[in-house]
Every structure is written in C-alpha cells, then in structure tokens.
C-alpha cells in the first residue's frame, strides 16, 4: 500500500472548526436538536478490516442524529442488509447505534465527516476533510478493498490514494487497481437513487458479491 501522509488523528475533533459552513450548520443543529449527535461522525468498524466502505457524508437525520455511519436513514437499511447478507456484518440492524450490530472484517467511513446543508458538501470541504480519510486508510494495515459509494466518494478516495481521476473513472460496478488495494465503485445507496431506479438492490448486492468473492469467505 502507498505510504500516505496522515494527520495525527484519523478522526476530527467534536468541535472541528476546519470547515466554517459545516461548523455553523452543526451549531444550528445542536441548538435545534440538543439530544442528537451533531458532531463529526467517526468511522465504524475495526482498523484491522480488509474492507473499507466510503460514503459521502452523514445524513442530517441519519448518522448526524445517531452518531454511527449510515444509521437511521434509508441508505443504512440497504447497506446493512447487504453487509449482513454477504457476511460483512453480524447481528440485527435496528437503525440505532446500540442495536448490537457488529461489522466483520469491514469498516465504514465518509469522505466528509460532518453533515452538510442539503447533503451537498462544497469542493473545499471535501478537500479539507480528505486528511481524515487519508489517515483512516493509513491506519488499516490489512486493507485490500474499498467500496466507494457515489462519484464524490470515489474521487476523494482516489486522491487519498494519490491516483488521478482519469486513471480510474467512476462507473457503477467498475473495479480499479490501486497497488495492493482494489477500489470498487457503486452508485450511492440513497433513497433517491433507489426510488428513481438509478440503483436497484440487485445492482448493489452484485458489488458486494464481487468483493466477497475477491476477499474469500
């Protein structure tokens, strides 16, 4: 694996000030919903995992509310059901962080760790937060596979791996080589994508079936 530069920590501080717009949005959410997580969402899963899943950013009423990636919204329903089906998770997913669900040889993170307004981080915010994605990758010595959920996650992951976009263009179902790591592309498992038919559960499962086959049982 490439020797990637990494910050001192793989996770931002709870009151991370690096993206002023996101910090302000976070402060507004804390005032409105003081019982929610309303902070950068840390990666979920063991650093010794062979598989890393990279999403875009926490959803306002999903991970931003619960504090666990993809927990509490539709995207999590599809993602965790698929991980359970292919042996990358065990237990029962109940859309809350204390449901006891465990990941198996899998870790989940996001390209941007704080919830953005309208689920749309700005390019400068994606670039600023990439240091934490790079650090996350750098803390995973057994990493062999990354699943990027959506084009933004794909492009930010490429930059974290020091690869050019032109060398590995995003396409659902595509697999790219990055040294010892394979990068698998999928459309994001959002409700919008599934409702519009951009992504079907079958298409999503096929990506993880390919990962499961490549990593072995």
PDB file of N, CA and C in Angstrom, residues 59-154:
ATOM      1  N   UNK A  59     -25.932  11.774   6.963  1.00  0.00           N
ATOM      2  CA  UNK A  59     -27.254  12.341   6.697  1.00  0.00           C
ATOM      3  C   UNK A  59     -27.739  13.112   7.910  1.00  0.00           C
ATOM      4  N   UNK A  60     -28.526  14.144   7.684  1.00  0.00           N
ATOM      5  CA  UNK A  60     -28.963  15.002   8.780  1.00  0.00           C
ATOM      6  C   UNK A  60     -29.713  14.212   9.853  1.00  0.00           C
ATOM      7  N   UNK A  61     -30.666  13.387   9.449  1.00  0.00           N
ATOM      8  CA  UNK A  61     -31.449  12.623  10.417  1.00  0.00           C
ATOM      9  C   UNK A  61     -30.973  11.177  10.525  1.00  0.00           C
ATOM     10  N   UNK A  62     -29.887  10.856   9.829  1.00  0.00           N
ATOM     11  CA  UNK A  62     -29.284   9.535   9.941  1.00  0.00           C
ATOM     12  C   UNK A  62     -28.103   9.591  10.886  1.00  0.00           C
ATOM     13  N   UNK A  63     -26.882   9.501  10.314  1.00  0.00           N
ATOM     14  CA  UNK A  63     -25.679   9.450  11.139  1.00  0.00           C
ATOM     15  C   UNK A  63     -25.478  10.708  11.986  1.00  0.00           C
ATOM     16  N   UNK A  64     -25.883  11.869  11.481  1.00  0.00           N
ATOM     17  CA  UNK A  64     -25.737  13.085  12.292  1.00  0.00           C
ATOM     18  C   UNK A  64     -26.595  13.006  13.553  1.00  0.00           C
ATOM     19  N   UNK A  65     -27.693  12.299  13.467  1.00  0.00           N
ATOM     20  CA  UNK A  65     -28.572  12.133  14.635  1.00  0.00           C
ATOM     21  C   UNK A  65     -28.072  11.028  15.559  1.00  0.00           C
ATOM     22  N   UNK A  66     -27.650   9.902  14.968  1.00  0.00           N
ATOM     23  CA  UNK A  66     -27.334   8.714  15.764  1.00  0.00           C
ATOM     24  C   UNK A  66     -25.861   8.583  16.128  1.00  0.00           C
ATOM     25  N   UNK A  67     -24.974   9.187  15.321  1.00  0.00           N
ATOM     26  CA  UNK A  67     -23.539   9.111  15.604  1.00  0.00           C
ATOM     27  C   UNK A  67     -22.842   7.901  15.019  1.00  0.00           C
ATOM     28  N   UNK A  68     -23.553   7.067  14.234  1.00  0.00           N
ATOM     29  CA  UNK A  68     -22.931   5.915  13.595  1.00  0.00           C
ATOM     30  C   UNK A  68     -23.181   5.993  12.090  1.00  0.00           C
ATOM     31  N   UNK A  69     -22.168   5.772  11.260  1.00  0.00           N
ATOM     32  CA  UNK A  69     -22.349   5.907   9.819  1.00  0.00           C
ATOM     33  C   UNK A  69     -23.542   5.096   9.293  1.00  0.00           C
ATOM     34  N   UNK A  70     -24.320   5.718   8.431  1.00  0.00           N
ATOM     35  CA  UNK A  70     -25.433   5.063   7.739  1.00  0.00           C
ATOM     36  C   UNK A  70     -26.454   4.450   8.698  1.00  0.00           C
ATOM     37  N   UNK A  71     -26.643   5.061   9.831  1.00  0.00           N
ATOM     38  CA  UNK A  71     -27.567   4.513  10.823  1.00  0.00           C
ATOM     39  C   UNK A  71     -28.710   5.484  11.062  1.00  0.00           C
ATOM     40  N   UNK A  72     -29.925   5.048  10.719  1.00  0.00           N
ATOM     41  CA  UNK A  72     -31.100   5.876  10.966  1.00  0.00           C
ATOM     42  C   UNK A  72     -31.759   6.430   9.727  1.00  0.00           C
ATOM     43  N   UNK A  73     -31.279   6.053   8.540  1.00  0.00           N
ATOM     44  CA  UNK A  73     -31.945   6.503   7.319  1.00  0.00           C
ATOM     45  C   UNK A  73     -31.993   5.355   6.309  1.00  0.00           C
ATOM     46  N   UNK A  74     -32.649   5.584   5.173  1.00  0.00           N
ATOM     47  CA  UNK A  74     -32.861   4.507   4.205  1.00  0.00           C
ATOM     48  C   UNK A  74     -31.555   3.929   3.687  1.00  0.00           C
ATOM     49  N   UNK A  75     -30.574   4.778   3.443  1.00  0.00           N
ATOM     50  CA  UNK A  75     -29.302   4.279   2.911  1.00  0.00           C
ATOM     51  C   UNK A  75     -28.728   3.206   3.811  1.00  0.00           C
ATOM     52  N   UNK A  76     -28.883   3.373   5.116  1.00  0.00           N
ATOM     53  CA  UNK A  76     -28.394   2.377   6.055  1.00  0.00           C
ATOM     54  C   UNK A  76     -29.190   1.092   5.994  1.00  0.00           C
ATOM     55  N   UNK A  77     -30.498   1.196   5.759  1.00  0.00           N
ATOM     56  CA  UNK A  77     -31.315  -0.013   5.644  1.00  0.00           C
ATOM     57  C   UNK A  77     -30.771  -0.921   4.547  1.00  0.00           C
ATOM     58  N   UNK A  78     -30.480  -0.343   3.395  1.00  0.00           N
ATOM     59  CA  UNK A  78     -29.982  -1.139   2.267  1.00  0.00           C
ATOM     60  C   UNK A  78     -28.537  -1.587   2.498  1.00  0.00           C
ATOM     61  N   UNK A  79     -27.695  -0.671   2.998  1.00  0.00           N
ATOM     62  CA  UNK A  79     -26.290  -1.022   3.200  1.00  0.00           C
ATOM     63  C   UNK A  79     -26.130  -2.150   4.211  1.00  0.00           C
ATOM     64  N   UNK A  80     -26.733  -2.011   5.377  1.00  0.00           N
ATOM     65  CA  UNK A  80     -26.513  -3.014   6.419  1.00  0.00           C
ATOM     66  C   UNK A  80     -27.175  -4.347   6.070  1.00  0.00           C
ATOM     67  N   UNK A  81     -28.311  -4.319   5.393  1.00  0.00           N
ATOM     68  CA  UNK A  81     -28.920  -5.576   4.941  1.00  0.00           C
ATOM     69  C   UNK A  81     -27.980  -6.307   3.993  1.00  0.00           C
ATOM     70  N   UNK A  82     -27.316  -5.544   3.136  1.00  0.00           N
ATOM     71  CA  UNK A  82     -26.387  -6.144   2.182  1.00  0.00           C
ATOM     72  C   UNK A  82     -25.143  -6.674   2.888  1.00  0.00           C
ATOM     73  N   UNK A  83     -24.618  -5.923   3.836  1.00  0.00           N
ATOM     74  CA  UNK A  83     -23.452  -6.386   4.585  1.00  0.00           C
ATOM     75  C   UNK A  83     -23.766  -7.659   5.375  1.00  0.00           C
ATOM     76  N   UNK A  84     -24.952  -7.722   5.954  1.00  0.00           N
ATOM     77  CA  UNK A  84     -25.353  -8.925   6.672  1.00  0.00           C
ATOM     78  C   UNK A  84     -25.455 -10.112   5.714  1.00  0.00           C
ATOM     79  N   UNK A  85     -26.000  -9.885   4.533  1.00  0.00           N
ATOM     80  CA  UNK A  85     -26.174 -10.958   3.556  1.00  0.00           C
ATOM     81  C   UNK A  85     -24.842 -11.556   3.117  1.00  0.00           C
ATOM     82  N   UNK A  86     -23.810 -10.714   2.996  1.00  0.00           N
ATOM     83  CA  UNK A  86     -22.530 -11.190   2.477  1.00  0.00           C
ATOM     84  C   UNK A  86     -21.473 -11.416   3.561  1.00  0.00           C
ATOM     85  N   UNK A  87     -21.920 -11.434   4.814  1.00  0.00           N
ATOM     86  CA  UNK A  87     -21.020 -11.814   5.895  1.00  0.00           C
ATOM     87  C   UNK A  87     -20.081 -10.726   6.363  1.00  0.00           C
ATOM     88  N   UNK A  88     -20.358  -9.474   5.992  1.00  0.00           N
ATOM     89  CA  UNK A  88     -19.533  -8.360   6.452  1.00  0.00           C
ATOM     90  C   UNK A  88     -20.098  -7.714   7.720  1.00  0.00           C
ATOM     91  N   UNK A  89     -21.178  -8.272   8.246  1.00  0.00           N
ATOM     92  CA  UNK A  89     -21.770  -7.806   9.499  1.00  0.00           C
ATOM     93  C   UNK A  89     -22.489  -8.982  10.147  1.00  0.00           C
ATOM     94  N   UNK A  90     -22.711  -8.885  11.455  1.00  0.00           N
ATOM     95  CA  UNK A  90     -23.480  -9.899  12.164  1.00  0.00           C
ATOM     96  C   UNK A  90     -24.351  -9.211  13.209  1.00  0.00           C
ATOM     97  N   UNK A  91     -25.452  -9.867  13.542  1.00  0.00           N
ATOM     98  CA  UNK A  91     -26.407  -9.287  14.470  1.00  0.00           C
ATOM     99  C   UNK A  91     -27.651  -8.856  13.739  1.00  0.00           C
ATOM    100  N   UNK A  92     -28.349  -7.898  14.316  1.00  0.00           N
ATOM    101  CA  UNK A  92     -29.583  -7.374  13.723  1.00  0.00           C
ATOM    102  C   UNK A  92     -29.477  -5.855  13.640  1.00  0.00           C
ATOM    103  N   UNK A  93     -29.702  -5.316  12.447  1.00  0.00           N
ATOM    104  CA  UNK A  93     -29.677  -3.862  12.289  1.00  0.00           C
ATOM    105  C   UNK A  93     -31.034  -3.298  12.677  1.00  0.00           C
ATOM    106  N   UNK A  94     -31.048  -2.401  13.658  1.00  0.00           N
ATOM    107  CA  UNK A  94     -32.290  -1.786  14.124  1.00  0.00           C
ATOM    108  C   UNK A  94     -32.233  -0.263  14.056  1.00  0.00           C
ATOM    109  N   UNK A  95     -31.321   0.258  13.221  1.00  0.00           N
ATOM    110  CA  UNK A  95     -31.252   1.697  12.918  1.00  0.00           C
ATOM    111  C   UNK A  95     -30.926   2.566  14.129  1.00  0.00           C
ATOM    112  N   UNK A  96     -30.212   1.974  15.092  1.00  0.00           N
ATOM    113  CA  UNK A  96     -29.747   2.774  16.227  1.00  0.00           C
ATOM    114  C   UNK A  96     -28.381   2.244  16.654  1.00  0.00           C
ATOM    115  N   UNK A  97     -27.523   3.098  17.207  1.00  0.00           N
ATOM    116  CA  UNK A  97     -26.139   2.701  17.480  1.00  0.00           C
ATOM    117  C   UNK A  97     -25.988   1.674  18.589  1.00  0.00           C
ATOM    118  N   UNK A  98     -27.018   1.429  19.378  1.00  0.00           N
ATOM    119  CA  UNK A  98     -26.926   0.437  20.452  1.00  0.00           C
ATOM    120  C   UNK A  98     -27.649  -0.860  20.087  1.00  0.00           C
ATOM    121  N   UNK A  99     -27.837  -1.107  18.784  1.00  0.00           N
ATOM    122  CA  UNK A  99     -28.564  -2.310  18.376  1.00  0.00           C
ATOM    123  C   UNK A  99     -27.706  -3.570  18.435  1.00  0.00           C
ATOM    124  N   UNK A 100     -26.417  -3.412  18.736  1.00  0.00           N
ATOM    125  CA  UNK A 100     -25.541  -4.566  18.871  1.00  0.00           C
ATOM    126  C   UNK A 100     -24.967  -5.082  17.574  1.00  0.00           C
ATOM    127  N   UNK A 101     -25.294  -4.475  16.460  1.00  0.00           N
ATOM    128  CA  UNK A 101     -24.756  -4.915  15.174  1.00  0.00           C
ATOM    129  C   UNK A 101     -23.238  -4.757  15.165  1.00  0.00           C
ATOM    130  N   UNK A 102     -22.536  -5.760  14.669  1.00  0.00           N
ATOM    131  CA  UNK A 102     -21.075  -5.732  14.573  1.00  0.00           C
ATOM    132  C   UNK A 102     -20.658  -5.900  13.117  1.00  0.00           C
ATOM    133  N   UNK A 103     -19.634  -5.182  12.719  1.00  0.00           N
ATOM    134  CA  UNK A 103     -19.064  -5.382  11.401  1.00  0.00           C
ATOM    135  C   UNK A 103     -18.027  -6.496  11.468  1.00  0.00           C
ATOM    136  N   UNK A 104     -17.895  -7.226  10.371  1.00  0.00           N
ATOM    137  CA  UNK A 104     -16.970  -8.356  10.288  1.00  0.00           C
ATOM    138  C   UNK A 104     -15.980  -8.093   9.160  1.00  0.00           C
ATOM    139  N   UNK A 105     -14.718  -7.851   9.513  1.00  0.00           N
ATOM    140  CA  UNK A 105     -13.672  -7.578   8.529  1.00  0.00           C
ATOM    141  C   UNK A 105     -14.057  -6.411   7.622  1.00  0.00           C
ATOM    142  N   UNK A 106     -14.742  -5.438   8.187  1.00  0.00           N
ATOM    143  CA  UNK A 106     -15.300  -4.315   7.414  1.00  0.00           C
ATOM    144  C   UNK A 106     -15.286  -3.057   8.270  1.00  0.00           C
ATOM    145  N   UNK A 107     -15.083  -1.934   7.632  1.00  0.00           N
ATOM    146  CA  UNK A 107     -15.116  -0.633   8.296  1.00  0.00           C
ATOM    147  C   UNK A 107     -15.877   0.340   7.397  1.00  0.00           C
ATOM    148  N   UNK A 108     -16.596   1.275   7.988  1.00  0.00           N
ATOM    149  CA  UNK A 108     -17.384   2.243   7.224  1.00  0.00           C
ATOM    150  C   UNK A 108     -16.971   3.646   7.628  1.00  0.00           C
ATOM    151  N   UNK A 109     -16.750   4.495   6.636  1.00  0.00           N
ATOM    152  CA  UNK A 109     -16.364   5.875   6.886  1.00  0.00           C
ATOM    153  C   UNK A 109     -17.035   6.775   5.851  1.00  0.00           C
ATOM    154  N   UNK A 110     -16.714   8.050   5.887  1.00  0.00           N
ATOM    155  CA  UNK A 110     -17.258   9.005   4.924  1.00  0.00           C
ATOM    156  C   UNK A 110     -16.174   9.933   4.406  1.00  0.00           C
ATOM    157  N   UNK A 111     -16.354  10.390   3.177  1.00  0.00           N
ATOM    158  CA  UNK A 111     -15.423  11.351   2.597  1.00  0.00           C
ATOM    159  C   UNK A 111     -15.445  12.664   3.371  1.00  0.00           C
ATOM    160  N   UNK A 112     -16.624  13.054   3.861  1.00  0.00           N
ATOM    161  CA  UNK A 112     -16.806  14.257   4.682  1.00  0.00           C
ATOM    162  C   UNK A 112     -17.451  13.805   5.983  1.00  0.00           C
ATOM    163  N   UNK A 113     -16.882  14.190   7.109  1.00  0.00           N
ATOM    164  CA  UNK A 113     -17.303  13.630   8.396  1.00  0.00           C
ATOM    165  C   UNK A 113     -18.458  14.387   9.050  1.00  0.00           C
ATOM    166  N   UNK A 114     -18.737  15.616   8.598  1.00  0.00           N
ATOM    167  CA  UNK A 114     -19.840  16.404   9.174  1.00  0.00           C
ATOM    168  C   UNK A 114     -20.986  16.517   8.188  1.00  0.00           C
ATOM    169  N   UNK A 115     -22.198  16.593   8.712  1.00  0.00           N
ATOM    170  CA  UNK A 115     -23.363  16.733   7.841  1.00  0.00           C
ATOM    171  C   UNK A 115     -23.321  18.079   7.121  1.00  0.00           C
ATOM    172  N   UNK A 116     -23.508  18.091   5.796  1.00  0.00           N
ATOM    173  CA  UNK A 116     -23.541  19.347   5.053  1.00  0.00           C
ATOM    174  C   UNK A 116     -24.986  19.788   4.784  1.00  0.00           C
ATOM    175  N   UNK A 117     -25.231  21.078   4.656  1.00  0.00           N
ATOM    176  CA  UNK A 117     -26.565  21.529   4.267  1.00  0.00           C
ATOM    177  C   UNK A 117     -27.003  20.873   2.962  1.00  0.00           C
ATOM    178  N   UNK A 118     -28.249  20.415   2.936  1.00  0.00           N
ATOM    179  CA  UNK A 118     -28.850  19.789   1.746  1.00  0.00           C
ATOM    180  C   UNK A 118     -28.047  18.579   1.244  1.00  0.00           C
ATOM    181  N   UNK A 119     -27.277  17.970   2.137  1.00  0.00           N
ATOM    182  CA  UNK A 119     -26.466  16.787   1.793  1.00  0.00           C
ATOM    183  C   UNK A 119     -25.459  17.057   0.677  1.00  0.00           C
ATOM    184  N   UNK A 120     -25.024  18.312   0.548  1.00  0.00           N
ATOM    185  CA  UNK A 120     -24.117  18.679  -0.541  1.00  0.00           C
ATOM    186  C   UNK A 120     -22.885  19.409   0.006  1.00  0.00           C
ATOM    187  N   UNK A 121     -21.804  18.689   0.271  1.00  0.00           N
ATOM    188  CA  UNK A 121     -20.577  19.373   0.696  1.00  0.00           C
ATOM    189  C   UNK A 121     -19.960  20.139  -0.466  1.00  0.00           C
ATOM    190  N   UNK A 122     -19.306  21.235  -0.144  1.00  0.00           N
ATOM    191  CA  UNK A 122     -18.617  22.029  -1.161  1.00  0.00           C
ATOM    192  C   UNK A 122     -17.270  21.387  -1.486  1.00  0.00           C
ATOM    193  N   UNK A 123     -16.742  21.630  -2.678  1.00  0.00           N
ATOM    194  CA  UNK A 123     -15.427  21.068  -3.021  1.00  0.00           C
ATOM    195  C   UNK A 123     -14.345  21.378  -1.995  1.00  0.00           C
ATOM    196  N   UNK A 124     -14.341  22.597  -1.456  1.00  0.00           N
ATOM    197  CA  UNK A 124     -13.319  22.952  -0.474  1.00  0.00           C
ATOM    198  C   UNK A 124     -13.484  22.121   0.798  1.00  0.00           C
ATOM    199  N   UNK A 125     -14.727  21.777   1.154  1.00  0.00           N
ATOM    200  CA  UNK A 125     -14.972  20.967   2.345  1.00  0.00           C
ATOM    201  C   UNK A 125     -14.532  19.514   2.115  1.00  0.00           C
ATOM    202  N   UNK A 126     -14.775  19.020   0.925  1.00  0.00           N
ATOM    203  CA  UNK A 126     -14.319  17.663   0.583  1.00  0.00           C
ATOM    204  C   UNK A 126     -12.798  17.594   0.645  1.00  0.00           C
ATOM    205  N   UNK A 127     -12.153  18.621   0.076  1.00  0.00           N
ATOM    206  CA  UNK A 127     -10.682  18.659   0.082  1.00  0.00           C
ATOM    207  C   UNK A 127     -10.126  18.790   1.492  1.00  0.00           C
ATOM    208  N   UNK A 128     -10.751  19.627   2.306  1.00  0.00           N
ATOM    209  CA  UNK A 128     -10.279  19.852   3.672  1.00  0.00           C
ATOM    210  C   UNK A 128     -10.413  18.590   4.524  1.00  0.00           C
ATOM    211  N   UNK A 129     -11.513  17.862   4.345  1.00  0.00           N
ATOM    212  CA  UNK A 129     -11.770  16.686   5.175  1.00  0.00           C
ATOM    213  C   UNK A 129     -11.014  15.451   4.694  1.00  0.00           C
ATOM    214  N   UNK A 130     -10.408  15.530   3.516  1.00  0.00           N
ATOM    215  CA  UNK A 130      -9.735  14.344   2.980  1.00  0.00           C
ATOM    216  C   UNK A 130      -8.576  13.887   3.862  1.00  0.00           C
ATOM    217  N   UNK A 131      -8.000  14.790   4.638  1.00  0.00           N
ATOM    218  CA  UNK A 131      -6.901  14.383   5.515  1.00  0.00           C
ATOM    219  C   UNK A 131      -7.337  13.275   6.464  1.00  0.00           C
ATOM    220  N   UNK A 132      -8.596  13.279   6.875  1.00  0.00           N
ATOM    221  CA  UNK A 132      -9.081  12.255   7.794  1.00  0.00           C
ATOM    222  C   UNK A 132      -9.345  10.935   7.060  1.00  0.00           C
ATOM    223  N   UNK A 133      -9.793  11.028   5.821  1.00  0.00           N
ATOM    224  CA  UNK A 133      -9.946   9.818   5.012  1.00  0.00           C
ATOM    225  C   UNK A 133      -8.590   9.185   4.742  1.00  0.00           C
ATOM    226  N   UNK A 134      -7.604  10.014   4.394  1.00  0.00           N
ATOM    227  CA  UNK A 134      -6.247   9.502   4.166  1.00  0.00           C
ATOM    228  C   UNK A 134      -5.704   8.829   5.415  1.00  0.00           C
ATOM    229  N   UNK A 135      -5.952   9.443   6.576  1.00  0.00           N
ATOM    230  CA  UNK A 135      -5.476   8.867   7.830  1.00  0.00           C
ATOM    231  C   UNK A 135      -6.182   7.557   8.142  1.00  0.00           C
ATOM    232  N   UNK A 136      -7.471   7.506   7.854  1.00  0.00           N
ATOM    233  CA  UNK A 136      -8.225   6.268   8.075  1.00  0.00           C
ATOM    234  C   UNK A 136      -7.638   5.135   7.243  1.00  0.00           C
ATOM    235  N   UNK A 137      -7.393   5.408   5.968  1.00  0.00           N
ATOM    236  CA  UNK A 137      -6.782   4.409   5.094  1.00  0.00           C
ATOM    237  C   UNK A 137      -5.410   4.006   5.636  1.00  0.00           C
ATOM    238  N   UNK A 138      -4.663   4.996   6.101  1.00  0.00           N
ATOM    239  CA  UNK A 138      -3.324   4.738   6.600  1.00  0.00           C
ATOM    240  C   UNK A 138      -3.273   3.927   7.874  1.00  0.00           C
ATOM    241  N   UNK A 139      -4.408   3.870   8.596  1.00  0.00           N
ATOM    242  CA  UNK A 139      -4.440   3.085   9.847  1.00  0.00           C
ATOM    243  C   UNK A 139      -4.936   1.665   9.620  1.00  0.00           C
ATOM    244  N   UNK A 140      -5.121   1.256   8.364  1.00  0.00           N
ATOM    245  CA  UNK A 140      -5.679  -0.066   8.067  1.00  0.00           C
ATOM    246  C   UNK A 140      -4.627  -0.943   7.371  1.00  0.00           C
ATOM    247  N   UNK A 141      -3.795  -1.627   8.130  1.00  0.00           N
ATOM    248  CA  UNK A 141      -2.667  -2.360   7.548  1.00  0.00           C
ATOM    249  C   UNK A 141      -3.072  -3.545   6.682  1.00  0.00           C
ATOM    250  N   UNK A 142      -4.274  -4.086   6.877  1.00  0.00           N
ATOM    251  CA  UNK A 142      -4.718  -5.252   6.110  1.00  0.00           C
ATOM    252  C   UNK A 142      -5.671  -4.878   4.978  1.00  0.00           C
ATOM    253  N   UNK A 143      -5.813  -3.604   4.708  1.00  0.00           N
ATOM    254  CA  UNK A 143      -6.802  -3.137   3.733  1.00  0.00           C
ATOM    255  C   UNK A 143      -6.522  -3.703   2.339  1.00  0.00           C
ATOM    256  N   UNK A 144      -7.555  -4.329   1.764  1.00  0.00           N
ATOM    257  CA  UNK A 144      -7.441  -4.887   0.416  1.00  0.00           C
ATOM    258  C   UNK A 144      -8.526  -4.395  -0.521  1.00  0.00           C
ATOM    259  N   UNK A 145      -9.630  -3.888   0.027  1.00  0.00           N
ATOM    260  CA  UNK A 145     -10.761  -3.500  -0.813  1.00  0.00           C
ATOM    261  C   UNK A 145     -11.420  -2.241  -0.257  1.00  0.00           C
ATOM    262  N   UNK A 146     -11.747  -1.325  -1.156  1.00  0.00           N
ATOM    263  CA  UNK A 146     -12.518  -0.128  -0.797  1.00  0.00           C
ATOM    264  C   UNK A 146     -13.731  -0.062  -1.711  1.00  0.00           C
ATOM    265  N   UNK A 147     -14.914   0.084  -1.126  1.00  0.00           N
ATOM    266  CA  UNK A 147     -16.127   0.324  -1.906  1.00  0.00           C
ATOM    267  C   UNK A 147     -16.479   1.798  -1.764  1.00  0.00           C
ATOM    268  N   UNK A 148     -16.475   2.509  -2.886  1.00  0.00           N
ATOM    269  CA  UNK A 148     -16.824   3.931  -2.902  1.00  0.00           C
ATOM    270  C   UNK A 148     -18.283   4.076  -3.307  1.00  0.00           C
ATOM    271  N   UNK A 149     -19.071   4.706  -2.451  1.00  0.00           N
ATOM    272  CA  UNK A 149     -20.496   4.881  -2.709  1.00  0.00           C
ATOM    273  C   UNK A 149     -20.729   6.252  -3.341  1.00  0.00           C
ATOM    274  N   UNK A 150     -20.757   6.283  -4.665  1.00  0.00           N
ATOM    275  CA  UNK A 150     -21.001   7.527  -5.387  1.00  0.00           C
ATOM    276  C   UNK A 150     -19.730   8.163  -5.913  1.00  0.00           C
ATOM    277  N   UNK A 151     -19.910   9.063  -6.868  1.00  0.00           N
ATOM    278  CA  UNK A 151     -18.777   9.678  -7.559  1.00  0.00           C
ATOM    279  C   UNK A 151     -17.897  10.509  -6.630  1.00  0.00           C
ATOM    280  N   UNK A 152     -18.502  11.270  -5.727  1.00  0.00           N
ATOM    281  CA  UNK A 152     -17.688  12.123  -4.850  1.00  0.00           C
ATOM    282  C   UNK A 152     -16.808  11.280  -3.938  1.00  0.00           C
ATOM    283  N   UNK A 153     -17.385  10.230  -3.359  1.00  0.00           N
ATOM    284  CA  UNK A 153     -16.583   9.331  -2.516  1.00  0.00           C
ATOM    285  C   UNK A 153     -15.478   8.684  -3.340  1.00  0.00           C
ATOM    286  N   UNK A 154     -15.805   8.288  -4.570  1.00  0.00           N
ATOM    287  CA  UNK A 154     -14.815   7.684  -5.463  1.00  0.00           C
ATOM    288  C   UNK A 154     -13.654   8.650  -5.725  1.00  0.00           C
TER     289      UNK A 154
END
